[in-house]
Amino acid sequence: MILYNRNRRLRANQSLRDLVKETVLTTNDFMLPVFITEGQGVVEEIPSMPGIYRRSLDQTVKEVKELWSLGIKAVNLYVKVSDTLKDNTGKEAWNKEGLMQQSIKAIKDAVPEIVVMPDVALDPYSIHGHDGIVEDGKILNDETVEALVKMSLSHAEAGADFIAPSDMMDGRVLAIREALEQNGFSDVGIMSYAAKYASSFYGPFRDALDSAPGFGDKKTYQMDYANSREAINEALRDIEEGADIVMVKPGLPYLDIVSRLHELVDVPVAVYQVSGEYAMIKAAVQNGWLDNDKIILESLTCIKRAGASLISTYFAKEAAILLNQ
Ligand code: PBG
């Protein structure tokens, strides 16, 4: 056979494959979601997320030092607070001495160069487990945005580098941006969870924070997984409102959205490979059905190939160790 194109030529050996490789994963691509709980000396594994822990702040600081030494440049912070601090206003969310505010300070003191991005949403503080204030079974938009602004300012005061609103209320990026500007925090960025879907892949995360909604679901604020045009609209609006980075969430099942956004917008697109994606992979690995190291690197490389500039992933530490070998 005479063939002018033999595509296998470029795959013939590792050197050739390396030369034509389009996507190279590095530790600079990762953010690690970190769960912080009250107390001292606490390290609790999350049953539905083997290998992922809730840690008290003292243990978290130790861990973050290690993450930094592995080359991880950013952490996304989530806190689990006791039920006694929860109500329908979410006011613990902007307590200057709250667990999140203390955590931001302690991490920035210990590892000043790591980028600290606290989560902004009311669910860890809500008696209803919703991301906003509830009235007559509805999640109020504008009242919630006011609460999120207070929360964001308290994070900025504590030293956060980036505010990461994950609540999906309308107009919150603009309100947070204006408040940051007016209060001397013009250097604090916003990574908006712009295209966040109402997804069953968040189950293990809600176990981790004990934050499952007490009634109903999150479909009046998070997006319908049947839609993609809506994701573009959400992202464009957030960029107009002042978002520096827009995020798509979940990751692997939503790479079509990532790819479309990457083509359309000129700000970095972040992807959150969420708890359920982690749990699925780990469960298969524990059964001996998938190869742990290979599947981690493949899944993350594919997310980057689709157009992610940065990836929030529970695999960040393991992947960093693999990439450093
Ligand atoms: C809450 C929030 C959730 C996640 C990040 N921030 C859960 C939810 O919206 O119910 C999910 C992350 C994951 O599953 O890893 N605002």
Coordinates of C-alpha atoms and ligand atoms in Angstrom, one line a residue:
M1 CA 0.0 0.0 0.0
I2 CA 1.2 3.5 -0.8
L3 CA -0.2 5.9 1.8
Y4 CA 0.8 9.5 2.0
N5 CA -0.7 9.9 5.3
R6 CA 0.2 7.4 7.9
N7 CA -1.0 9.0 11.2
R8 CA 0.8 6.3 13.2
R9 CA 4.2 7.7 12.2
L10 CA 3.8 10.4 14.8
R11 CA 3.0 7.8 17.5
A12 CA 5.9 5.5 16.7
N13 CA 7.9 6.1 19.9
Q14 CA 7.8 8.1 23.1
S15 CA 10.1 10.8 21.8
L16 CA 7.9 11.5 18.8
R17 CA 4.8 11.4 21.0
D18 CA 6.4 13.9 23.4
L19 CA 7.4 16.2 20.5
V20 CA 3.8 16.5 19.2
K21 CA 2.1 16.5 22.6
E22 CA -0.4 19.3 22.7
T23 CA -1.3 19.4 26.4
V24 CA 1.1 19.1 29.2
L25 CA -0.2 19.0 32.8
T26 CA 1.9 20.7 35.5
T27 CA 1.3 21.5 39.2
N28 CA 0.6 25.1 38.1
D29 CA -2.7 23.9 36.8
F30 CA -4.2 22.8 40.1
M31 CA -6.2 24.2 43.0
L32 CA -7.0 21.9 45.9
P33 CA -10.4 22.1 47.7
V34 CA -9.7 22.0 51.4
F35 CA -12.3 21.1 54.1
I36 CA -11.7 22.7 57.5
T37 CA -13.6 21.8 60.7
E38 CA -13.6 23.1 64.2
G39 CA -11.4 21.8 67.0
Q40 CA -7.7 20.9 67.4
G41 CA -5.8 17.9 66.1
V42 CA -8.8 16.7 64.0
V43 CA -8.1 14.7 60.9
E44 CA -11.3 12.9 59.7
E45 CA -11.6 11.0 56.5
I46 CA -14.7 11.6 54.5
P47 CA -16.3 8.2 54.0
S48 CA -17.5 8.9 50.4
M49 CA -14.2 10.5 49.5
P50 CA -11.4 8.0 50.4
G51 CA -8.1 9.9 50.9
I52 CA -9.8 13.3 51.5
Y53 CA -10.0 14.6 55.0
R54 CA -11.7 17.3 57.1
R55 CA -9.0 18.8 59.2
S56 CA -9.0 21.3 62.1
L57 CA -7.1 24.5 61.3
D58 CA -3.8 23.5 63.0
Q59 CA -3.7 20.4 60.8
T60 CA -4.8 22.3 57.8
V61 CA -1.9 24.7 58.1
K62 CA 0.6 21.8 58.2
E63 CA -1.1 20.3 55.2
V64 CA -1.0 23.5 53.2
K65 CA 2.7 23.9 53.9
E66 CA 3.2 20.4 52.3
L67 CA 1.0 21.3 49.4
W68 CA 3.1 24.4 48.7
S69 CA 6.3 22.3 48.8
L70 CA 4.7 20.1 46.2
G71 CA 4.2 23.0 43.9
I72 CA 0.4 23.6 44.4
K73 CA -0.3 27.3 44.0
A74 CA -3.9 27.6 45.2
V75 CA -6.4 26.3 47.7
N76 CA -10.2 26.6 47.7
L77 CA -11.4 26.7 51.3
Y78 CA -14.7 25.3 52.6
V79 CA -15.6 25.1 56.3
K80 CA -17.9 22.9 58.3
V81 CA -19.4 24.7 61.2
S82 CA -21.5 23.3 64.1
D83 CA -25.3 23.3 63.7
T84 CA -25.5 25.8 66.6
L85 CA -24.0 28.5 64.4
K86 CA -26.5 27.9 61.6
D87 CA -29.5 30.1 61.0
N88 CA -31.5 31.5 58.1
T89 CA -29.5 34.7 57.7
G90 CA -26.1 33.0 57.4
K91 CA -24.6 35.7 59.7
E92 CA -21.8 33.4 60.9
A93 CA -20.5 33.7 57.4
W94 CA -19.2 37.2 58.0
N95 CA -18.1 36.7 61.6
K96 CA -14.7 38.3 61.8
E97 CA -13.6 35.6 64.2
G98 CA -15.4 32.8 62.2
L99 CA -13.6 29.6 61.2
M100 CA -13.2 30.7 57.6
Q101 CA -11.8 34.1 58.5
Q102 CA -9.4 32.5 61.0
S103 CA -8.4 29.9 58.4
I104 CA -7.7 32.5 55.7
K105 CA -5.4 34.4 58.1
A106 CA -3.6 31.4 59.4
I107 CA -2.9 30.0 56.0
K108 CA -1.7 33.3 54.6
D109 CA 0.5 33.8 57.6
A110 CA 2.0 30.3 57.2
V111 CA 2.3 30.2 53.4
P112 CA 2.0 33.8 52.2
E113 CA 2.5 33.0 48.5
I114 CA -0.2 30.4 48.2
V115 CA -3.4 31.8 46.5
V116 CA -6.3 31.5 49.0
M117 CA -9.7 31.4 47.5
P118 CA -12.5 31.0 50.1
D119 CA -15.9 29.7 49.0
V120 CA -18.7 32.3 49.1
A121 CA -22.2 30.9 49.6
L122 CA -24.4 30.5 52.6
D123 CA -25.0 26.7 52.6
P124 CA -22.5 25.8 55.3
Y125 CA -24.2 28.4 57.6
S126 CA -27.8 27.8 56.6
I127 CA -30.2 25.8 58.7
H128 CA -31.8 24.9 55.4
G129 CA -28.6 23.8 53.7
H130 CA -29.4 26.3 50.9
D131 CA -26.9 28.8 49.3
G132 CA -29.2 31.7 50.1
I133 CA -31.8 33.1 52.6
V134 CA -35.1 31.2 52.5
E135 CA -38.6 32.7 52.7
D136 CA -41.7 30.6 52.2
G137 CA -39.7 27.9 50.5
K138 CA -38.1 30.3 48.1
I139 CA -34.4 31.2 47.9
L140 CA -34.3 35.1 48.0
N141 CA -31.9 36.6 45.4
D142 CA -31.3 40.2 46.4
E143 CA -31.3 39.7 50.2
T144 CA -28.8 36.8 49.7
V145 CA -26.5 39.0 47.5
E146 CA -26.3 41.5 50.4
A147 CA -25.3 38.7 52.7
L148 CA -22.7 37.5 50.2
V149 CA -21.2 41.0 50.0
K150 CA -20.7 41.1 53.8
M151 CA -19.2 37.6 53.6
S152 CA -16.8 38.5 50.8
L153 CA -15.6 41.7 52.5
S154 CA -14.9 39.7 55.7
H155 CA -12.8 37.3 53.6
A156 CA -10.9 40.1 51.9
E157 CA -10.2 41.7 55.4
A158 CA -8.9 38.3 56.5
G159 CA -6.4 38.3 53.6
A160 CA -8.1 36.3 50.9
D161 CA -6.5 36.7 47.4
F162 CA -9.6 35.7 45.5
I163 CA -13.3 35.6 46.4
A164 CA -15.0 32.5 44.9
P165 CA -18.8 32.9 44.9
S166 CA -20.4 29.5 44.3
D167 CA -24.0 30.4 45.1
M168 CA -25.4 31.2 41.6
M169 CA -27.5 34.2 42.7
D170 CA -28.0 36.9 40.0
G171 CA -25.9 40.0 40.3
R172 CA -23.6 38.9 43.0
V173 CA -20.4 39.4 41.0
L174 CA -21.2 43.0 40.4
A175 CA -22.2 43.6 44.0
I176 CA -19.1 42.0 45.4
R177 CA -16.8 43.7 42.9
E178 CA -18.2 47.2 43.8
A179 CA -17.9 46.5 47.5
L180 CA -14.3 45.3 47.1
E181 CA -13.4 48.4 45.1
Q182 CA -15.2 50.8 47.6
N183 CA -13.4 49.2 50.6
G184 CA -9.8 49.3 49.4
F185 CA -9.6 45.7 48.1
S186 CA -9.1 46.5 44.4
D187 CA -6.4 43.8 44.2
V188 CA -8.7 41.0 45.4
G189 CA -10.0 39.0 42.5
I190 CA -13.2 37.2 41.8
M191 CA -13.4 33.6 40.5
S192 CA -17.0 33.2 39.8
Y193 CA -18.6 29.8 39.7
A194 CA -20.3 31.0 36.6
A195 CA -21.7 27.8 35.0
K196 CA -22.6 25.8 38.0
Y197 CA -25.1 23.0 37.3
A198 CA -27.6 21.5 39.7
S199 CA -25.7 18.2 39.8
S200 CA -25.9 14.9 41.7
F201 CA -22.2 14.8 41.5
Y202 CA -22.0 17.1 44.6
G203 CA -23.3 14.3 46.9
P204 CA -20.0 13.5 48.7
F205 CA -19.2 17.2 49.2
R206 CA -22.4 17.7 51.0
D207 CA -21.5 14.7 53.2
A208 CA -18.1 16.4 53.9
L209 CA -19.7 19.7 55.1
D210 CA -23.0 18.2 56.3
S211 CA -24.7 20.8 54.0
A212 CA -27.3 18.8 52.0
P213 CA -30.4 20.9 51.4
G214 CA -33.1 20.3 54.1
F215 CA -35.9 20.7 51.6
G216 CA -36.2 20.7 47.8
D217 CA -33.2 21.0 45.6
K218 CA -31.0 23.7 44.2
K219 CA -32.7 23.9 40.7
T220 CA -34.0 27.5 41.1
Y221 CA -30.4 28.8 41.2
Q222 CA -28.1 26.2 39.8
M223 CA -28.4 25.4 36.1
D224 CA -30.2 22.6 34.3
Y225 CA -27.7 20.0 33.0
A226 CA -29.7 19.9 29.8
N227 CA -28.5 23.4 28.8
S228 CA -25.3 24.8 27.4
R229 CA -26.3 28.1 25.9
E230 CA -27.4 29.2 29.4
A231 CA -23.8 28.5 30.6
I232 CA -22.4 30.9 28.0
N233 CA -24.9 33.6 29.1
E234 CA -24.0 33.1 32.8
A235 CA -20.3 33.4 32.0
L236 CA -20.6 36.5 29.8
R237 CA -22.8 38.3 32.4
D238 CA -20.3 37.4 35.2
I239 CA -17.4 38.8 33.1
E240 CA -19.3 42.0 32.4
E241 CA -19.9 42.2 36.2
G242 CA -16.2 42.0 36.9
A243 CA -15.3 38.3 37.2
D244 CA -11.5 37.7 36.6
I245 CA -11.9 33.9 36.2
V246 CA -15.1 32.0 35.3
M247 CA -15.6 28.4 36.4
V248 CA -17.5 25.5 35.0
K249 CA -18.7 22.8 37.4
P250 CA -18.8 19.8 37.4
G251 CA -15.8 18.9 35.1
L252 CA -15.6 15.7 33.1
P253 CA -19.3 15.4 32.1
Y254 CA -19.3 19.1 31.1
L255 CA -16.3 19.4 28.9
D256 CA -18.4 20.5 26.0
I257 CA -19.2 23.6 28.0
V258 CA -15.6 24.2 28.9
S259 CA -14.6 23.9 25.3
R260 CA -17.3 26.4 24.1
L261 CA -16.4 28.9 26.8
H262 CA -12.7 28.6 26.1
E263 CA -13.4 29.6 22.5
L264 CA -15.7 32.4 23.4
V265 CA -14.2 34.3 26.4
D266 CA -10.8 35.9 27.0
V267 CA -10.6 35.3 30.7
P268 CA -9.2 32.1 32.2
V269 CA -11.7 29.3 32.4
A270 CA -11.5 27.2 35.6
V271 CA -13.0 23.7 35.9
Y272 CA -14.0 22.1 39.2
Q273 CA -13.7 18.3 39.0
V274 CA -16.2 17.7 41.8
S275 CA -16.6 15.3 44.7
G276 CA -18.7 12.8 42.9
E277 CA -16.2 12.6 40.0
Y278 CA -13.5 11.9 42.6
A279 CA -15.7 9.3 44.4
M280 CA -16.5 7.5 41.2
I281 CA -12.8 7.2 40.2
K282 CA -11.7 6.2 43.7
A283 CA -14.4 3.6 44.0
A284 CA -13.3 2.0 40.8
V285 CA -9.7 2.1 41.9
Q286 CA -10.5 0.5 45.2
N287 CA -12.2 -2.3 43.3
G288 CA -9.2 -2.8 41.2
W289 CA -11.1 -1.8 38.1
L290 CA -9.1 1.3 37.2
D291 CA -5.4 2.2 37.6
N292 CA -5.2 5.0 40.1
D293 CA -2.2 7.0 38.8
K294 CA -3.0 6.6 35.1
I295 CA -6.7 7.6 35.5
I296 CA -5.8 10.7 37.6
L297 CA -3.4 12.0 35.0
E298 CA -5.7 11.1 32.1
S299 CA -8.8 12.8 33.6
L300 CA -6.9 16.0 34.5
T301 CA -5.1 16.2 31.1
C302 CA -8.4 15.8 29.3
I303 CA -9.9 18.7 31.4
K304 CA -7.0 20.8 30.4
R305 CA -7.2 19.8 26.8
A306 CA -10.8 20.9 26.7
G307 CA -9.7 24.4 27.6
A308 CA -9.3 24.7 31.4
S309 CA -6.6 27.2 32.5
L310 CA -6.9 25.9 36.0
I311 CA -8.5 22.9 37.7
S312 CA -9.9 22.6 41.1
T313 CA -9.5 18.9 41.9
Y314 CA -9.3 16.6 44.9
F315 CA -6.6 14.8 43.1
A316 CA -4.3 17.9 43.2
K317 CA -1.9 16.5 45.8
E318 CA -1.7 13.0 44.4
A319 CA -1.3 14.4 40.9
A320 CA 1.5 16.8 42.1
I321 CA 3.3 13.9 43.7
L322 CA 3.0 11.9 40.4
L323 CA 4.2 14.8 38.3
N324 CA 7.1 15.5 40.6
Q325 CA 8.5 12.0 40.3
Ligands
PBG1 C1 -21.8 25.0 47.8 C2 -20.8 24.3 47.0 C3 -21.0 23.0 46.6 C4 -19.9 22.5 46.0 C5 -19.0 23.6 46.1 N1 -19.6 24.7 46.7 C6 -22.2 22.1 46.8 C7 -23.5 22.5 46.3 O1 -23.7 23.5 45.5 O2 -24.5 21.9 46.8 C8 -19.7 21.2 45.4 C9 -18.3 20.7 45.2 C10 -18.1 19.3 45.0 O3 -19.0 18.5 44.9 O4 -16.9 18.9 45.1 N2 -22.0 26.3 47.5

